[in-house]
Tab-separated table of C-alpha atoms in Angstrom:
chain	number	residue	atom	x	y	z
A	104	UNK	CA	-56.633	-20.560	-63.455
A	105	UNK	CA	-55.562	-23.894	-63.412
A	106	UNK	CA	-53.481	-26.098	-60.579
A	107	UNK	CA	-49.835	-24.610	-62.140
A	108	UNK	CA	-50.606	-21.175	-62.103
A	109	UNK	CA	-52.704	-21.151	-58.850
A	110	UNK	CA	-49.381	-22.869	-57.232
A	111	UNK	CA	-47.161	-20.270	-59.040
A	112	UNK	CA	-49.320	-17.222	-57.909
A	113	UNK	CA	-48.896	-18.564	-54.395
A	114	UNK	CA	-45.641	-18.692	-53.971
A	115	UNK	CA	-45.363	-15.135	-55.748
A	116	UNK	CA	-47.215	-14.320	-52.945
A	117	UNK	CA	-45.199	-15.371	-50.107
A	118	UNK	CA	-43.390	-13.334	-47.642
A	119	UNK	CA	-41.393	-14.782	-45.261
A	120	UNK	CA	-42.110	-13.325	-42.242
A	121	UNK	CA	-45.697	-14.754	-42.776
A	122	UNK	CA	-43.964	-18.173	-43.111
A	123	UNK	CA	-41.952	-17.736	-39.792
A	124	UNK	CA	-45.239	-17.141	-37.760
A	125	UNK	CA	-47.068	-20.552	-39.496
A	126	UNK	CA	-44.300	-22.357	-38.703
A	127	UNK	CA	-44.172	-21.495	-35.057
A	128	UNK	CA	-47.781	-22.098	-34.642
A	129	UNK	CA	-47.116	-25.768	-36.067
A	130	UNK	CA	-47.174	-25.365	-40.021
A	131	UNK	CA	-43.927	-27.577	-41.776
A	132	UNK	CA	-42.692	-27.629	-45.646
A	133	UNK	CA	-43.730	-27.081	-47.883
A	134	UNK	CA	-45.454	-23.804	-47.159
A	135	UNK	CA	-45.042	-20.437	-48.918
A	136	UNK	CA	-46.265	-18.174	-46.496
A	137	UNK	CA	-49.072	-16.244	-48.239
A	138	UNK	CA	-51.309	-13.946	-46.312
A	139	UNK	CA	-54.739	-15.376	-46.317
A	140	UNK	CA	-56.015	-12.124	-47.473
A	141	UNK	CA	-53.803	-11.389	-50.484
A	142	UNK	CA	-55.924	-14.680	-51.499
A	143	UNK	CA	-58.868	-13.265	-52.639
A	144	UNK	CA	-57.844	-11.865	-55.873
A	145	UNK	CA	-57.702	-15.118	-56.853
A	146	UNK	CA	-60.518	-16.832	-55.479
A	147	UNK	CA	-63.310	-13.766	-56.643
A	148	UNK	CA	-61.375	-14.959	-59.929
A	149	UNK	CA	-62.051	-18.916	-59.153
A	150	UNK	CA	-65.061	-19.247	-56.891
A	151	UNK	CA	-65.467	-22.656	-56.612
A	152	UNK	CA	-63.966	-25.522	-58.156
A	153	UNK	CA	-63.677	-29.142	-56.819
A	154	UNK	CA	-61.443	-30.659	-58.344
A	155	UNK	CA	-59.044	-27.703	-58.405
A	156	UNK	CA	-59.380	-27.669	-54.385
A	157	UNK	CA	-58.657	-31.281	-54.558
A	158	UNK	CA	-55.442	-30.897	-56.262
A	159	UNK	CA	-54.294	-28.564	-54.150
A	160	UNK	CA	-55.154	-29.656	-50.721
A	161	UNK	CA	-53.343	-33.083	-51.484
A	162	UNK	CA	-50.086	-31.384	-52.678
A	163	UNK	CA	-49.249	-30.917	-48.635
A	164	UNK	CA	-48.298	-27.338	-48.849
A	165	UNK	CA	-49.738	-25.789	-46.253
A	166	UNK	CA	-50.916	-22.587	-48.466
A	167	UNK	CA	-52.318	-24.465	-51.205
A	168	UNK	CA	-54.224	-26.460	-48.805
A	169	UNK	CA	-55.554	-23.186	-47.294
A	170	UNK	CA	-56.569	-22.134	-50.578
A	171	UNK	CA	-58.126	-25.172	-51.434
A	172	UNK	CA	-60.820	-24.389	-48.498
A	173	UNK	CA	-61.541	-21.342	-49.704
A	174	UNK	CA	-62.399	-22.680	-53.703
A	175	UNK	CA	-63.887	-25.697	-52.074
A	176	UNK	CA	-67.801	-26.518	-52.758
A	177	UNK	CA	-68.711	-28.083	-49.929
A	178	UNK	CA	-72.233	-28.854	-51.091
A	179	UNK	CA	-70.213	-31.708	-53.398
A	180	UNK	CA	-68.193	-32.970	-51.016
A	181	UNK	CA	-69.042	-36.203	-48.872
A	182	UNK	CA	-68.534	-37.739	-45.757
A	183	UNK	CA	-65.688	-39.538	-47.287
A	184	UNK	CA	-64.263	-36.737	-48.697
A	185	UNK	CA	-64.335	-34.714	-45.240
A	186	UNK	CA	-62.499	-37.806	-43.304
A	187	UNK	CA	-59.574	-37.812	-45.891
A	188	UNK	CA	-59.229	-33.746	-46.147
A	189	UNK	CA	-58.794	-34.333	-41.863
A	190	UNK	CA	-56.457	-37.234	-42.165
A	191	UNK	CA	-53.943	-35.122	-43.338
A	192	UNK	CA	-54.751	-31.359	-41.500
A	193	UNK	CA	-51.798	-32.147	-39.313
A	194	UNK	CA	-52.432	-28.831	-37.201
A	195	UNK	CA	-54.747	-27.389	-35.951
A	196	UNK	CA	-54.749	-24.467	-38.623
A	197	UNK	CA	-55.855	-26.784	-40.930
A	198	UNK	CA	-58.232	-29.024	-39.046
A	199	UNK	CA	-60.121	-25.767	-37.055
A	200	UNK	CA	-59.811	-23.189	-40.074
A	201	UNK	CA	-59.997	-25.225	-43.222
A	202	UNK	CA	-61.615	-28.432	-42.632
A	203	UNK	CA	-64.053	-27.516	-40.394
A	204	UNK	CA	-64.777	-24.204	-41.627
A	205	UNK	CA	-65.894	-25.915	-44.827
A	206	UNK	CA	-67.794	-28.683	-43.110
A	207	UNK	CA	-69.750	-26.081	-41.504
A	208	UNK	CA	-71.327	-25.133	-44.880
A	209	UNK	CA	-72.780	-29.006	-45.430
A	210	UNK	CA	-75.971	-30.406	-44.366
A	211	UNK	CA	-74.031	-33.217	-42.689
A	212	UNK	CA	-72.008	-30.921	-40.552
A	213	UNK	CA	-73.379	-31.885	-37.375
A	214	UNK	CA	-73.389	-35.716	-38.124
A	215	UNK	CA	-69.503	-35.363	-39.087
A	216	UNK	CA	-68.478	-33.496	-35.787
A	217	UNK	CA	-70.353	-35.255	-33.598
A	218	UNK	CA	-68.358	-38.407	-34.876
A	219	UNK	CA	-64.917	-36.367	-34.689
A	220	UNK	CA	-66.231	-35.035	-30.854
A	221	UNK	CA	-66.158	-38.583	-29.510
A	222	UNK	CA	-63.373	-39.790	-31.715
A	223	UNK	CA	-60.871	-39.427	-29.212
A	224	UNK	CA	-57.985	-37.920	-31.711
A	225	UNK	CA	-56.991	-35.005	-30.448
A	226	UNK	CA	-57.169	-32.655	-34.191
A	227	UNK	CA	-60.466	-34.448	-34.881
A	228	UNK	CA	-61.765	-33.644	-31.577
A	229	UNK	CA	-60.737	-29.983	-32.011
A	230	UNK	CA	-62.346	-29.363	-35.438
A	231	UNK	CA	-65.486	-31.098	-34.416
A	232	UNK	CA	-65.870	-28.873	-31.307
A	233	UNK	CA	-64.719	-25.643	-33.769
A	234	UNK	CA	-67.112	-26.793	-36.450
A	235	UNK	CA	-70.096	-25.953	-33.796
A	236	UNK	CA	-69.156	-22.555	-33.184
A	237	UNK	CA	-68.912	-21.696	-37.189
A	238	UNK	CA	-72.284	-23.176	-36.557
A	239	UNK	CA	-73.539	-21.693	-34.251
A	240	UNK	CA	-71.974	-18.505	-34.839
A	241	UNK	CA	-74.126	-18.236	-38.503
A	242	UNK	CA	-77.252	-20.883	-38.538
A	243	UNK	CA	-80.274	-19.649	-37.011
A	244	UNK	CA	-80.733	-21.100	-33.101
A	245	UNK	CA	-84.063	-23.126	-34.636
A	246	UNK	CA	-81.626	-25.157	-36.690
A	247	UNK	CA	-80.080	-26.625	-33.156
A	248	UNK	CA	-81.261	-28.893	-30.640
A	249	UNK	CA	-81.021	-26.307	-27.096
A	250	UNK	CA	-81.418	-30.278	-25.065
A	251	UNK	CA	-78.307	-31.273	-27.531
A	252	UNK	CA	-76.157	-28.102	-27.438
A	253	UNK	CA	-76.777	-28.112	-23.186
A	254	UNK	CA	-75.404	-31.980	-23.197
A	255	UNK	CA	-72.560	-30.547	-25.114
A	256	UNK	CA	-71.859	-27.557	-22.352
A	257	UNK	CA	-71.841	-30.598	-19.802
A	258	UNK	CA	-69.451	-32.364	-21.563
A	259	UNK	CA	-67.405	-29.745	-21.824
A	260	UNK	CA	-67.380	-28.960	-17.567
A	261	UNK	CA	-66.766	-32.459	-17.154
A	262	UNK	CA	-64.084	-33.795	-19.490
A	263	UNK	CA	-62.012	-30.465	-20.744
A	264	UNK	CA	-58.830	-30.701	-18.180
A	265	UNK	CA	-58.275	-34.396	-18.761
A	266	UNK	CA	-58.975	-33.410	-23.116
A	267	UNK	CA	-55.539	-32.910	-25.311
A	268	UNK	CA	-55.226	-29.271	-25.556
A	269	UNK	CA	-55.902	-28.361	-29.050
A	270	UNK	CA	-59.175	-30.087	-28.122
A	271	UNK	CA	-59.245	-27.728	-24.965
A	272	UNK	CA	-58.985	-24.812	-27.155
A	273	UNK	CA	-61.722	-25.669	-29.043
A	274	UNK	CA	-64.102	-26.494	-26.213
A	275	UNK	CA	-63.387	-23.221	-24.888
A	276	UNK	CA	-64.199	-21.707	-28.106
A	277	UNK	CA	-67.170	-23.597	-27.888
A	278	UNK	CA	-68.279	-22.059	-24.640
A	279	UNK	CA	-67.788	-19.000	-25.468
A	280	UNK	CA	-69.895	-19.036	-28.933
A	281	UNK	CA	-72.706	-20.630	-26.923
A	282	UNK	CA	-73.302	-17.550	-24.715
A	283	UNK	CA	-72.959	-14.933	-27.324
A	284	UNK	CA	-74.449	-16.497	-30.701
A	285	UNK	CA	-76.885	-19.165	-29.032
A	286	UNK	CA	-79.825	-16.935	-27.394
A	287	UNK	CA	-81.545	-20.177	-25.120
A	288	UNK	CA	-79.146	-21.550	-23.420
A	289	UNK	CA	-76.905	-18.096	-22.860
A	290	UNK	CA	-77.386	-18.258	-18.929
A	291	UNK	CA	-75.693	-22.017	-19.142
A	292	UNK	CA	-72.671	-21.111	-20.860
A	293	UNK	CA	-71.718	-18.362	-18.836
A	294	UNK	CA	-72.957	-20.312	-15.802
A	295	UNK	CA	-70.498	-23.475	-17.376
A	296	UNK	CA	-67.804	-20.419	-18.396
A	297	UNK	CA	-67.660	-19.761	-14.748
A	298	UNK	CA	-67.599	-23.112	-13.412
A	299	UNK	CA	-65.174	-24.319	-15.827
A	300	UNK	CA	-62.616	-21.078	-14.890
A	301	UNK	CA	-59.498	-20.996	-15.953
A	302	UNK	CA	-57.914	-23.479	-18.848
A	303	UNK	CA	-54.159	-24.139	-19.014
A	304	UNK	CA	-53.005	-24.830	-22.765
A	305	UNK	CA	-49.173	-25.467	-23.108
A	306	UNK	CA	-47.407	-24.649	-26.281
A	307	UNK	CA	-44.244	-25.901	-27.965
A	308	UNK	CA	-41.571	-23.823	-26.973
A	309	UNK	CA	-43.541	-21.317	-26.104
A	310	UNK	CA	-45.065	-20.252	-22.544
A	311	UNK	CA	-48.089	-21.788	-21.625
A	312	UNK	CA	-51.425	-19.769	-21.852
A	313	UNK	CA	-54.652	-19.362	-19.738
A	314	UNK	CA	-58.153	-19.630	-21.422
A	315	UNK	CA	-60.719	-17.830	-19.602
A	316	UNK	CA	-64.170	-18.083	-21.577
A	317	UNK	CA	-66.346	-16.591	-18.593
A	318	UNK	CA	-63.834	-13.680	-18.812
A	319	UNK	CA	-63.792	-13.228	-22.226
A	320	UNK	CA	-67.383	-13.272	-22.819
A	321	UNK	CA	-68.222	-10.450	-20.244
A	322	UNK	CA	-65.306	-8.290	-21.780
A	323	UNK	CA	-67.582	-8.821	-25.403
A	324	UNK	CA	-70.818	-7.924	-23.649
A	325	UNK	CA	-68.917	-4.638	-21.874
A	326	UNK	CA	-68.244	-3.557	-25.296
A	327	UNK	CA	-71.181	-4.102	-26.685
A	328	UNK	CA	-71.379	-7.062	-28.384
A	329	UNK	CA	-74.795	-8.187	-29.174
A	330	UNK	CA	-76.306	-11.212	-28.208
A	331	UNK	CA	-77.480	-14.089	-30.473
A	332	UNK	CA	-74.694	-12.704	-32.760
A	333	UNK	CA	-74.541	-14.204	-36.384
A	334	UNK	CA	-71.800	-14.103	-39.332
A	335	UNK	CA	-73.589	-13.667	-42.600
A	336	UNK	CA	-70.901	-15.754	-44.089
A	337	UNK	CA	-68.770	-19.035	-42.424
A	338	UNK	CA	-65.876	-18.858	-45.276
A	339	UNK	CA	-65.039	-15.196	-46.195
């Protein structure tokens, strides 16, 4: 399939229900509204390809761009190539479930988000904090530095109320995947969880919401989530 008939297939695709919700969680035209699943037809047909991915993440459309993270091979891609695709994620659909789902599967994914974590832009801070718990949530614990990941929890107790809040989102995502998919240093993210309490995000036109890692990660454990949890797979 080639960039015309990928960009036809996606907006045969769209429903526009599924466009109303992007929108209202910060997606603008042009967007089709395509279920993420009704996708992977068309990547099992693709798999990867580059330069196809490139096309369509620089079109703008919010779908294509989607798509583009799921044909992307991220084993290509560079450091370069990572800062432009997060220059234009404009939300945080983009920058925590494209681009840094993708960065996740590169050897320089730690390297990257640690330079996005102390950027100080609020989208880059988010999918550098988000690009840890894909991480974290699939690499083995050996592959991470427990001294490293524990400066990380402290950062978070000491600088998420005063951080944007996409970036507060993240962080509390962050917490969270620490206690259930990173085995050493579960006591301190619960402990930091707890500490931390409740997080305030405000939302567009939209009532604000409460983040509350320490509870969420005791509801997971009641049910019977298992510690030191891995994803086989980052993308699907």
């Amino acid at each position: 399939m080639d960039f015309e008939m990928v960009m036809q297939e996606l907006e045969a695709l769209s429903s526009e229900r599924i466009k109303k919700t992007y929108i209202s969680n910060g997606a603008h035209e042009p967007l089709f509204g395509v279920a993420t699943g009704k996708m992977k037809p068309m990547s099992k047909i693709i798999k990867k390809n580059q330069p196809l991915a490139e096309q369509l993440y620089a079109t703008g459309n919010y779908d294509a761009m989607y798509f583009a993270g799921i044909i992307a091979d991220p084993k290509i891609m560079t450091e370069a190539d990572f800062e432009r695709w997060i220059d234009a994620a404009y939300f945080y659909m983009l920058s925590d479930h494209v681009v840094s789902v993708t960065l996740a599967e590169t050897d320089i994914a730690q390297a990257v988000a640690d330079k996005w974590i102390a950027s100080g832009d609020e989208l880059r801070m988010s999918a550098g904090w988000s690009c840890y718990c894909w991480l974290l949530g699939n690499r083995k614990d050996a592959e991470f530095s427990a001294s490293k990941i524990a400066s990380m929890l402290d950062l978070v107790e000491n600088t998420i109320y005063d951080s944007p809040d996409r970036t507060k989102s993240a962080m509390n995502n962050f917490m969270y995947t620490v206690a259930i998919s990173y085995l050493p240093l579960h006591d301190k993210a619960v402990e930091t969880a707890k500490a931390v309490g409740p997080v305030e995000i405000k939302r567009d036109k939209k009532k604000s919401s409460i983040l509350l890692a320490a509870e969420n990660i005791q509801k997971d454990l009641d049910r019977g989530r298992k510690l030191g949890f891995k994803r086989k797979y980052v993308r699907c």
